[in-house]
Coordinates of C-alpha atoms in Angstrom, one line a residue:
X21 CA -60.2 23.1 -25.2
X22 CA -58.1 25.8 -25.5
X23 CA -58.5 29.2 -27.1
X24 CA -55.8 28.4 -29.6
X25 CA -57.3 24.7 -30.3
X26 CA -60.8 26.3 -30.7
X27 CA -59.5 28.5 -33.4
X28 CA -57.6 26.3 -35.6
X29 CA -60.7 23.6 -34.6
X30 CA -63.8 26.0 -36.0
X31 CA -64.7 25.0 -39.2
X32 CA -64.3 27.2 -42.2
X33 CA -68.6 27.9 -42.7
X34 CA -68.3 29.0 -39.0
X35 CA -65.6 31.3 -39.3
X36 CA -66.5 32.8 -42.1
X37 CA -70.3 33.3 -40.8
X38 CA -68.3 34.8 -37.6
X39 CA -66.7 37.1 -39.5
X40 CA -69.4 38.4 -41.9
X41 CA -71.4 39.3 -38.8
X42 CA -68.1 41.3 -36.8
X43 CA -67.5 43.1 -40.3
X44 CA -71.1 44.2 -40.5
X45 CA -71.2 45.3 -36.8
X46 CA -67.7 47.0 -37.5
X47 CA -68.8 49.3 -40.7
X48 CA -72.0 50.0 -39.1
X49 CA -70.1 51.5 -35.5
X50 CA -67.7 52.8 -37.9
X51 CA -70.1 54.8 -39.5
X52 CA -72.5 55.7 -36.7
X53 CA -69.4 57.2 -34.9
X54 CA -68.6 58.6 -38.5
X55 CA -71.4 60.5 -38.6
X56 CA -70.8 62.2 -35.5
X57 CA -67.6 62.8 -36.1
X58 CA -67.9 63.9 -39.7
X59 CA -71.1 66.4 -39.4
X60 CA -68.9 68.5 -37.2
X61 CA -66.6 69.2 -39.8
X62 CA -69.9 70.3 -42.5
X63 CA -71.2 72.1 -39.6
X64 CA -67.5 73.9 -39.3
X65 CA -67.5 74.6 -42.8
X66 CA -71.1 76.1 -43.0
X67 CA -72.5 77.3 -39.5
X68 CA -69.9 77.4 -37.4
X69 CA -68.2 80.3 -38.4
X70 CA -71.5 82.2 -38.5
X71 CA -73.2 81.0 -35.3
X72 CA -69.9 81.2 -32.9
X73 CA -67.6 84.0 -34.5
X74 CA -70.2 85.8 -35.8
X75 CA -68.7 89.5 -35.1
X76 CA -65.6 88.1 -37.1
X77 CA -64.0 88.9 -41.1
X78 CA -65.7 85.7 -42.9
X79 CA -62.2 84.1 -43.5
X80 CA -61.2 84.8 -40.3
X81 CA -64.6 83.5 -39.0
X82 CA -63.5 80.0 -41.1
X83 CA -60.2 80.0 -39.8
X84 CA -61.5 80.2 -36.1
X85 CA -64.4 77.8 -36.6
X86 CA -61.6 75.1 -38.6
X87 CA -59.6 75.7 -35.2
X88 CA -62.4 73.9 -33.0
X89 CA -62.6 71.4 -35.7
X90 CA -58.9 70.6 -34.9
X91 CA -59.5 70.0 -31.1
X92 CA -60.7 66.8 -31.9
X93 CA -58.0 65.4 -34.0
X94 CA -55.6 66.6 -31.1
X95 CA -57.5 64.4 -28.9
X96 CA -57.7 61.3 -31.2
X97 CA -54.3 59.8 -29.9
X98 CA -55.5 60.4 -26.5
X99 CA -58.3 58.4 -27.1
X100 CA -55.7 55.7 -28.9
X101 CA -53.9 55.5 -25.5
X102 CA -56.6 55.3 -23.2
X103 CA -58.7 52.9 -25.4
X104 CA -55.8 51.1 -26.8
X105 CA -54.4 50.3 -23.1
X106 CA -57.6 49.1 -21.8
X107 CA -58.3 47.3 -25.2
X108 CA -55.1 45.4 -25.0
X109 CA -55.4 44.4 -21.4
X110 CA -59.8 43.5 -21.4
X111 CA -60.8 43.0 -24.4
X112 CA -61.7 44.9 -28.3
X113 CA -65.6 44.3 -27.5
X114 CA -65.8 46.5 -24.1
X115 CA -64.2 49.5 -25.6
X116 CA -66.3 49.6 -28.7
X117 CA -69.2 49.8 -26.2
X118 CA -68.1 52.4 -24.5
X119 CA -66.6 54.8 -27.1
X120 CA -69.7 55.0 -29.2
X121 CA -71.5 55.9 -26.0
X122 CA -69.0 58.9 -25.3
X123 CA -69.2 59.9 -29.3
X124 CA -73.2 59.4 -29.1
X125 CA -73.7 61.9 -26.2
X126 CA -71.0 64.4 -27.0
X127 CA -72.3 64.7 -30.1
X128 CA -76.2 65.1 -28.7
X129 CA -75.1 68.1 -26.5
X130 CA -73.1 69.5 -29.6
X131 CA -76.7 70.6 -30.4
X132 CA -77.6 72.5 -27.4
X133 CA -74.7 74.6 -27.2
X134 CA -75.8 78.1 -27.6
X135 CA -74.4 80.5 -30.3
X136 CA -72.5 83.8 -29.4
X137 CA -75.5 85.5 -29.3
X138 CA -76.5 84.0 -25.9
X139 CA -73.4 82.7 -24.6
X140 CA -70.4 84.8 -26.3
X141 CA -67.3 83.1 -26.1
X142 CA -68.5 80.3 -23.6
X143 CA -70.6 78.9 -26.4
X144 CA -67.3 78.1 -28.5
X145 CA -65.6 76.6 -24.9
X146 CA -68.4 74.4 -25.0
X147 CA -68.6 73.3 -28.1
X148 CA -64.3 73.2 -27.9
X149 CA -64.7 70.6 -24.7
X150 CA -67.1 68.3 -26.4
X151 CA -64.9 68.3 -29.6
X152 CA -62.7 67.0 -27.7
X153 CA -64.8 64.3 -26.0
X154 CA -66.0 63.4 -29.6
X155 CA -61.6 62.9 -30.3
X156 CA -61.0 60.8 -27.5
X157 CA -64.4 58.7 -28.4
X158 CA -63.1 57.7 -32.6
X159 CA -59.9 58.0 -31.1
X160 CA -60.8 54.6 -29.3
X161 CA -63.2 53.3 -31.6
X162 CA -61.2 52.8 -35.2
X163 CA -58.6 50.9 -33.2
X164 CA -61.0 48.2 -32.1
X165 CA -63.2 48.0 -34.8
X166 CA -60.6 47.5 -37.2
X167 CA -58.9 44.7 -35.3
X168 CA -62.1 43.3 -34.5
X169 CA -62.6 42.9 -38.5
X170 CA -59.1 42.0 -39.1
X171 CA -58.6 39.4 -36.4
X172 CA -62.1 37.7 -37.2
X173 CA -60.5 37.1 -41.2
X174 CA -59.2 34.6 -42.9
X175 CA -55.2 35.5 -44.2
X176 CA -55.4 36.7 -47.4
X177 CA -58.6 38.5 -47.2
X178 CA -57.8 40.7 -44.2
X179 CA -57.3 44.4 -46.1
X180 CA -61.0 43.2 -47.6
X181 CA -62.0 43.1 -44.1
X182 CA -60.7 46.0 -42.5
X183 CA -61.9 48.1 -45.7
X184 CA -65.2 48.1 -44.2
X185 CA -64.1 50.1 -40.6
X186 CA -62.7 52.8 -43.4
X187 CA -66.1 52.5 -45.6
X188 CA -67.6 54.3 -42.3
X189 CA -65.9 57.5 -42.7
X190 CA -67.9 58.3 -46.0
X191 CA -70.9 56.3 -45.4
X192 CA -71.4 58.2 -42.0
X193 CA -70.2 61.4 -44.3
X194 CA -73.1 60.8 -46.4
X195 CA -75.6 60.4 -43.7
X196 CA -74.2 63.5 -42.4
X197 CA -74.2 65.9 -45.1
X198 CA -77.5 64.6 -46.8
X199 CA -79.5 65.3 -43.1
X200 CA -77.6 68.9 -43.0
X201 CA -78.4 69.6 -46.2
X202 CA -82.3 68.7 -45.9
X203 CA -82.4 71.2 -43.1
X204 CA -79.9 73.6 -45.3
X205 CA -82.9 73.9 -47.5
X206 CA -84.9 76.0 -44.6
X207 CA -84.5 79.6 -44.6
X208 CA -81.0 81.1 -43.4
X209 CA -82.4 82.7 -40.7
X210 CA -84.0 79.2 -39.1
X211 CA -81.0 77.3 -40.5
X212 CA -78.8 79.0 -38.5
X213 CA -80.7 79.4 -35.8
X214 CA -81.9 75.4 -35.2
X215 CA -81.6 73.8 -38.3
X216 CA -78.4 73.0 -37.9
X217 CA -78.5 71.5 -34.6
X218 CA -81.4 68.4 -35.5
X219 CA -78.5 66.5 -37.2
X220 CA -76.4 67.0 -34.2
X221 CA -80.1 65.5 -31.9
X222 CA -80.5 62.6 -33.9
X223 CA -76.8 61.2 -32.9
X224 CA -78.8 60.0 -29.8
X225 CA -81.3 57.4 -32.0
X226 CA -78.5 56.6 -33.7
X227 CA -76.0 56.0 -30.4
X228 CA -79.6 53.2 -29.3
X229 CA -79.1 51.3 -32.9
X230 CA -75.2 51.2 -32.6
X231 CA -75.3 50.3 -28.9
X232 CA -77.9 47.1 -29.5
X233 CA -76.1 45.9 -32.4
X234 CA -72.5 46.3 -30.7
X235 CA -73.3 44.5 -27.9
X236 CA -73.8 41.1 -29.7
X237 CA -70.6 40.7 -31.5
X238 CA -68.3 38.5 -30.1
X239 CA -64.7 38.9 -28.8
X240 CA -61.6 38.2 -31.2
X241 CA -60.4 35.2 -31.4
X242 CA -56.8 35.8 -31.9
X243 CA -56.7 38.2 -28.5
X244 CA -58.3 35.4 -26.7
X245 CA -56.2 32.7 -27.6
X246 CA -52.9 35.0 -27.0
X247 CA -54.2 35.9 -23.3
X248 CA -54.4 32.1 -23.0
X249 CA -50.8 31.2 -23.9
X250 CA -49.3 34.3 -22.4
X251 CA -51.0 32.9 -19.2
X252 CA -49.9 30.0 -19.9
X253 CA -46.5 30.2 -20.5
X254 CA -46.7 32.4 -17.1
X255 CA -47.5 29.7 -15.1
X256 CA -45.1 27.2 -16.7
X257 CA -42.5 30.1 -16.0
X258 CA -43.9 30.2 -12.0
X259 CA -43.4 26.2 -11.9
X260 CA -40.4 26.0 -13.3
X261 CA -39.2 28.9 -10.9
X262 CA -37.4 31.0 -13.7
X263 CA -37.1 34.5 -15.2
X264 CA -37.6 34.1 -18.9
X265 CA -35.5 35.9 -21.4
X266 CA -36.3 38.6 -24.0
X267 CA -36.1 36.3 -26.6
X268 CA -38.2 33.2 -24.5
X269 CA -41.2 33.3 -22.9
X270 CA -43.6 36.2 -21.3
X271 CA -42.5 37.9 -18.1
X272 CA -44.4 37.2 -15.0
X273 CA -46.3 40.1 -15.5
X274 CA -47.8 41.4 -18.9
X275 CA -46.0 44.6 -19.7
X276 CA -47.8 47.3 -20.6
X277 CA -49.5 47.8 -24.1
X278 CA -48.1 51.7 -24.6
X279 CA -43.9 50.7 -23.6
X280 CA -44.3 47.7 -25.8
X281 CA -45.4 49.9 -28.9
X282 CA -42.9 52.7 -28.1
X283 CA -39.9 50.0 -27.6
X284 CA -40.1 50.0 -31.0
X285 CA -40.8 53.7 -31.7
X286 CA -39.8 53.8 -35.6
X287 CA -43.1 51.7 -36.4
X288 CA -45.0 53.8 -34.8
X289 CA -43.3 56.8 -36.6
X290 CA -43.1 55.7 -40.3
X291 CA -46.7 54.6 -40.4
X292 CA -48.0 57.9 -39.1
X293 CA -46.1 60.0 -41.5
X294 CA -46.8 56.9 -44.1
X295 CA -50.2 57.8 -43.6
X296 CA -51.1 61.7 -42.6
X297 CA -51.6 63.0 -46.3
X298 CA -54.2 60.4 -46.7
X299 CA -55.9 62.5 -43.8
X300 CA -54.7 65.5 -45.3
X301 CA -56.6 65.4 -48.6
X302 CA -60.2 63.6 -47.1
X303 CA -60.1 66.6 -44.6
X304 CA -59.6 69.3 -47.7
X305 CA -62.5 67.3 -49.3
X306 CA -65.0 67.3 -46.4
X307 CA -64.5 70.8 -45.6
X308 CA -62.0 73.5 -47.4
X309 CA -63.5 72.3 -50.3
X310 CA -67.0 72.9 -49.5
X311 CA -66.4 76.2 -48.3
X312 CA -64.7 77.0 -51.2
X313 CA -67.3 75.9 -53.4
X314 CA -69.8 78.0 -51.8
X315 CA -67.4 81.6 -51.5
X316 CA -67.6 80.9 -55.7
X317 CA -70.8 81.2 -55.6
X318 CA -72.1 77.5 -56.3
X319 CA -75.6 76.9 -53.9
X320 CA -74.7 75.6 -50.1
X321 CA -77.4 73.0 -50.3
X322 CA -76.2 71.9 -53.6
X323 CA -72.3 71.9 -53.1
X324 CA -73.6 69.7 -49.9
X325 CA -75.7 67.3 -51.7
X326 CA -72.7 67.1 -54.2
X327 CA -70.7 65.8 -52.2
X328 CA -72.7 63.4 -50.2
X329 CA -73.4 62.0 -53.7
X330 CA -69.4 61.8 -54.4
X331 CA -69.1 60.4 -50.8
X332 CA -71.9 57.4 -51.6
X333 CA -69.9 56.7 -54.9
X334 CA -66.6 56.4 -53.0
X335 CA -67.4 53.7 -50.7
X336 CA -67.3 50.8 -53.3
X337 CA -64.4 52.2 -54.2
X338 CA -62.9 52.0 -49.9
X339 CA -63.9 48.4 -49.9
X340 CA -62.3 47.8 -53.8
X341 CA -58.8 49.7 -52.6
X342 CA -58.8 47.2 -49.2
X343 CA -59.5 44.0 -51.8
X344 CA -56.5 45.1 -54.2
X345 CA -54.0 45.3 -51.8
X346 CA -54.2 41.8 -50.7
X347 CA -53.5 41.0 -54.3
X348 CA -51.1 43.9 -54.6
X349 CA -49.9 44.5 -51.4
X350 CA -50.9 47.5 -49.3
X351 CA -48.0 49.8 -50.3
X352 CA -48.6 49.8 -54.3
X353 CA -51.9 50.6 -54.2
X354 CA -51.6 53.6 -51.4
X355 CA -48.6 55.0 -53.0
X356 CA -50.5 54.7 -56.5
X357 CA -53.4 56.5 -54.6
X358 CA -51.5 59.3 -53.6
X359 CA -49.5 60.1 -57.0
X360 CA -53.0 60.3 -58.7
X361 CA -54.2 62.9 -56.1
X362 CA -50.8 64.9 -56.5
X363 CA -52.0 65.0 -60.5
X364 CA -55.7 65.9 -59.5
X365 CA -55.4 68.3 -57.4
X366 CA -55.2 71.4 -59.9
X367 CA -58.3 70.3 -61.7
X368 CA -59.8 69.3 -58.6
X369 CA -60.0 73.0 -57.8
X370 CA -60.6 74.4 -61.3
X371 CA -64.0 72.2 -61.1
X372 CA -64.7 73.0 -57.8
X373 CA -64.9 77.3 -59.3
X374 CA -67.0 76.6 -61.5
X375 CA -70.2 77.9 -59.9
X376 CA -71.5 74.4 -61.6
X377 CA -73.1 71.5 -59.2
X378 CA -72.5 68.8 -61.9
X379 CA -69.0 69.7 -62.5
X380 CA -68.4 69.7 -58.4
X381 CA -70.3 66.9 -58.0
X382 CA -67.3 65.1 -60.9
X383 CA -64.6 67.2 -58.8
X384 CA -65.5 65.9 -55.5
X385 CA -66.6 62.2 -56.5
X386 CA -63.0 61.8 -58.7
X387 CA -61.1 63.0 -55.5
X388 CA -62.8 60.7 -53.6
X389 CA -62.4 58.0 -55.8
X390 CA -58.7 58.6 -55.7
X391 CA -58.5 59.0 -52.5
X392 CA -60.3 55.5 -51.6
X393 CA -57.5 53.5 -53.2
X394 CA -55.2 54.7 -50.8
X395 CA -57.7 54.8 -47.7
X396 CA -59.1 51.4 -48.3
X397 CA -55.7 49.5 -47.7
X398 CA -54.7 52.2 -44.9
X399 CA -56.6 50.3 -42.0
X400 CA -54.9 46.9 -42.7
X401 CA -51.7 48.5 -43.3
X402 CA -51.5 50.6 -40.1
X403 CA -52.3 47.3 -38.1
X404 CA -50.9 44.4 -39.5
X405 CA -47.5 46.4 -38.0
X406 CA -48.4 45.2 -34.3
X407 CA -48.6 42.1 -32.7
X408 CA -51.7 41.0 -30.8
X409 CA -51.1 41.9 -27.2
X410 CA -50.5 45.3 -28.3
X411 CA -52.1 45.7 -31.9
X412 CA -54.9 47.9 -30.3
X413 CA -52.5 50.6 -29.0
X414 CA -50.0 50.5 -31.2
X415 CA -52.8 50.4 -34.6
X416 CA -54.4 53.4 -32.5
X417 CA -51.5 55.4 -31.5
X418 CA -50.1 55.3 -35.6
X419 CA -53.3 55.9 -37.1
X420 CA -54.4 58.6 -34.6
X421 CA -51.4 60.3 -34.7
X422 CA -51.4 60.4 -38.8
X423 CA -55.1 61.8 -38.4
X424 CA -53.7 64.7 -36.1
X425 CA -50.6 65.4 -38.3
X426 CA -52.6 65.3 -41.2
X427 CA -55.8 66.2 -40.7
X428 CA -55.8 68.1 -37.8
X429 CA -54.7 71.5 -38.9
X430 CA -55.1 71.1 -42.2
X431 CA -58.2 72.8 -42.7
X432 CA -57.0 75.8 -40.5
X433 CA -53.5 75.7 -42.2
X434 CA -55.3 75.4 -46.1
X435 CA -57.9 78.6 -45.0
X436 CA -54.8 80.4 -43.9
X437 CA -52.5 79.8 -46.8
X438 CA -55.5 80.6 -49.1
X439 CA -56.5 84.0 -47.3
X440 CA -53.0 85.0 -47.2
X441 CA -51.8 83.9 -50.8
X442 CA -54.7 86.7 -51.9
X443 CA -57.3 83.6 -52.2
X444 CA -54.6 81.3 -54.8
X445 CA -55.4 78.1 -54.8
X446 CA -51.7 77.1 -56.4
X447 CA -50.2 77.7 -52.8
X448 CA -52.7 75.1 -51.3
X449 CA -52.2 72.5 -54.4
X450 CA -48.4 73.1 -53.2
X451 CA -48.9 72.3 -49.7
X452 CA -50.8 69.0 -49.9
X453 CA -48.8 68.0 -52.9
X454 CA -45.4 68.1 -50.8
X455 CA -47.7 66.1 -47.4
X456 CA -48.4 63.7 -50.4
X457 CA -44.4 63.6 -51.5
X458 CA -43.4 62.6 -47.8
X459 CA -46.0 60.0 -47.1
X460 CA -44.9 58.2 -50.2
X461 CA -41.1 58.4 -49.1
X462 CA -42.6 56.3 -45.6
X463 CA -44.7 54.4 -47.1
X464 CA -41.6 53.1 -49.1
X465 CA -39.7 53.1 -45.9
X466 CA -42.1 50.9 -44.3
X467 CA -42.3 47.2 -44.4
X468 CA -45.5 45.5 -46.5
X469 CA -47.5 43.7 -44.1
X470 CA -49.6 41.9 -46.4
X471 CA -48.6 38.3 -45.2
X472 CA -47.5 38.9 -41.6
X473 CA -49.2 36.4 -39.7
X474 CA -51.1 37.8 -36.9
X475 CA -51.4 34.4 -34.7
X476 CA -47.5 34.1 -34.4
X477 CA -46.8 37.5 -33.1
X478 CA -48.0 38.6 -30.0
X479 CA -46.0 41.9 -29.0

């Protein structure tokens, strides 16, 4: 029986059992790699600048620490290209595999770099090159896991789904903080010295966990039954001893993933701008914010622990954002997202001076909850824009390069405007505010994908 015959054939229990096991799998790779990925940017805001530009002004010390933090966002669309290819061509299951085992050790060795102490500059190359290695590694992995969990659900229930890939980022931002922040609570001197780096060790128990549970989940059925036809169609093309057209059947030879996502370039372009300020404002959150908090005064361990708490609190709110848009539609609900933020954002930073860990703990979690409304839709929406032969590239590329655009330089770019501004916050409300305004205007400009239907496109 055919790939195709086997999908329409499986009855609904076993689809739905299928799915429930590729969705867990999904959130919890999606938030191992998360983890990883995420603890670099508390480290950034908290040690870095102390341990690697030590003999620097403390602003300036941010600004440079925020700068490494960027390497990795620069290599996330690499990491969408390499992954995406390959993803497109094997299989979503074989790069999920491999990516987590590139995040798990880059972010192992993360905790033996040496500070500037011992190595000088060297120590922030180091920690620089596996930045980028950690970039390249989510880079590949939100791609697959999110096609994974949309391509394993039913229509109608696929922004539900794919919610749970998103629910990673703050899950593995809770795990991350709340393990920094135990070993915050050791004396600065040991902190800074190895405290910091045990969260950094641990990635390596985690990479075992994420690696045996990976490796049982089963290959998407939609990709599988579009490799059949496309090879079928190939070899009714060879028989029949003719070139197909544009408009028929396949060519002879698959083209490749990347020229069949930039053939149609403004895709790829209005959902990376639809989506960067979405970036832009969880970046601010996870680490601007934090260091903020703390230059007021407020307790490091307690702004930490404040927003791991805000962070826990938000992922109901990922998954609830993914479940209204397929009611709503994806754009509503992201656009409605981002207007709230726009409105927050003043207060957001009024609560976050207070010196007060209750009223940061309401400033971050009401950001966060804001900001999940527009995050949880984000994964279906960025994918449902590709068709199957090339959803993994094309999903990776647009959501990688909104990350980079958005997130990127943010943190840098926010510390800067803020140092030079004479420490304002209004000209960083300003900023994000008018990243918000143009990811609205594309989000508008883009089509809703709500009800495309995966199975009938292919490229």
């Amino acid at each position: 029986m055919s790939q195709i015959s086997q999908l329409q054939a499986m009855d609904a229990g076993t689809r739905r059992r299928e799915a429930r096991t590729v969705i867990a799998s999904s959130y919890l790779g999606s938030t191992i790699e998360y983890y990883d990925f995420l603890l670099y940017a508390t480290a950034a805001a908290v040690v870095f600048p102390k341990v690697f530009f030590s003999g620097a002004d403390e602003w300036v010390g941010v600004v440079a620490a925020y700068g490494t933090f960027a390497a990795g966002y620069v290599a996330r669309p690499l990491g969408g290209i390499i992954f995406g290819h390959f993803g497109d061509r094997l299989g979503r299951k074989n790069m999920l595999i491999v990516s987590m085992l590139v995040m798990g050790i880059a972010s192992t060795l993360i905790g033996l770099v040496p500070g500037a102490a011992v190595a000088g500059a060297w120590g922030a190359v180091m920690l620089v090159i596996l930045r980028v290695c950690q970039g390249i590694a989510v880079g590949g992995e939100w791609g697959g896991a999110a096609l994974m969990a949309l391509e394993h659900s039913e229509s109608g229930k696929r922004g539900f789904a794919a919610s749970f890939v998103n629910a990673g980022a703050p899950t593995g931002a809770v795990l991350g903080t709340l393990v920094m922040g135990a070993f915050a609570a050791l004396p600065n001197e040991q902190f800074l010295a190895w405290g910091w780096r045990v969260p950094f060790l641990l990635s390596f128990v985690l990479l075992g966990i994420g690696m045996f549970v990976r490796l049982k989940v089963s290959e998407s059925p939609i990709f599988k039954a579009a490799l059949e036809q496309e090879k079928a169609e190939r070899e009714q093309a060879e028989r029949d001893n003719t070139q197909p057209t544009a408009q028929g059947r396949v060519p002879a030879r698959r083209e490749i993933p990347r020229l069949q996502v930039l053939r149609r370039p403004k895709t790829l372009i209005f959902t990376m701008l639809a989506g960067a300020a979405g970036f832009a404002l969880q970046v601010v959150l996870a680490t601007f914010s934090v260091t903020y908090a703390v230059s007021k005064g407020a307790d490091r361990q307690g702004v930490l622990y404040a927003f791991a708490a805000a962070s826990f609190v938000s992922i109901a709110f990922v998954i609830m954002g993914g479940r209204l848009s397929d009611t709503l539609g994806r754009r509503p609900v992201m656009i409605g997202g981002l207007v709230l933020f726009i409105l927050y954002l003043t207060p957001m930073f009024q609560l976050l001076s207070s010196n007060n860990i209750g009223l940061i703990f309401v400033a971050f979690a009401v950001g966060l909850m804001i900001h999940s409304t527009l995050f949880g839709p984000l994964a279906a929406f960025v994918s449902e824009q590709f068709g199957t032969t090339s959803r993994y590239t094309g999903a990776s590329l647009g959501y990688q390069l909104a990350t980079l655009l958005g997130a990127g330089f943010t943190p840098g770019i926010v510390a800067q405007i803020f140092k030079d501004s004479g420490q304002d916050t209004a000209a960083v409300v300003w900023y994000l505010a008018i990243m918000s305004v143009v990811s609205i205007v594309f989000i508008l400009l883009t089509r809703e994908p709500k009800n495309n239907d995966l199975q009938a496109v292919r490229s």
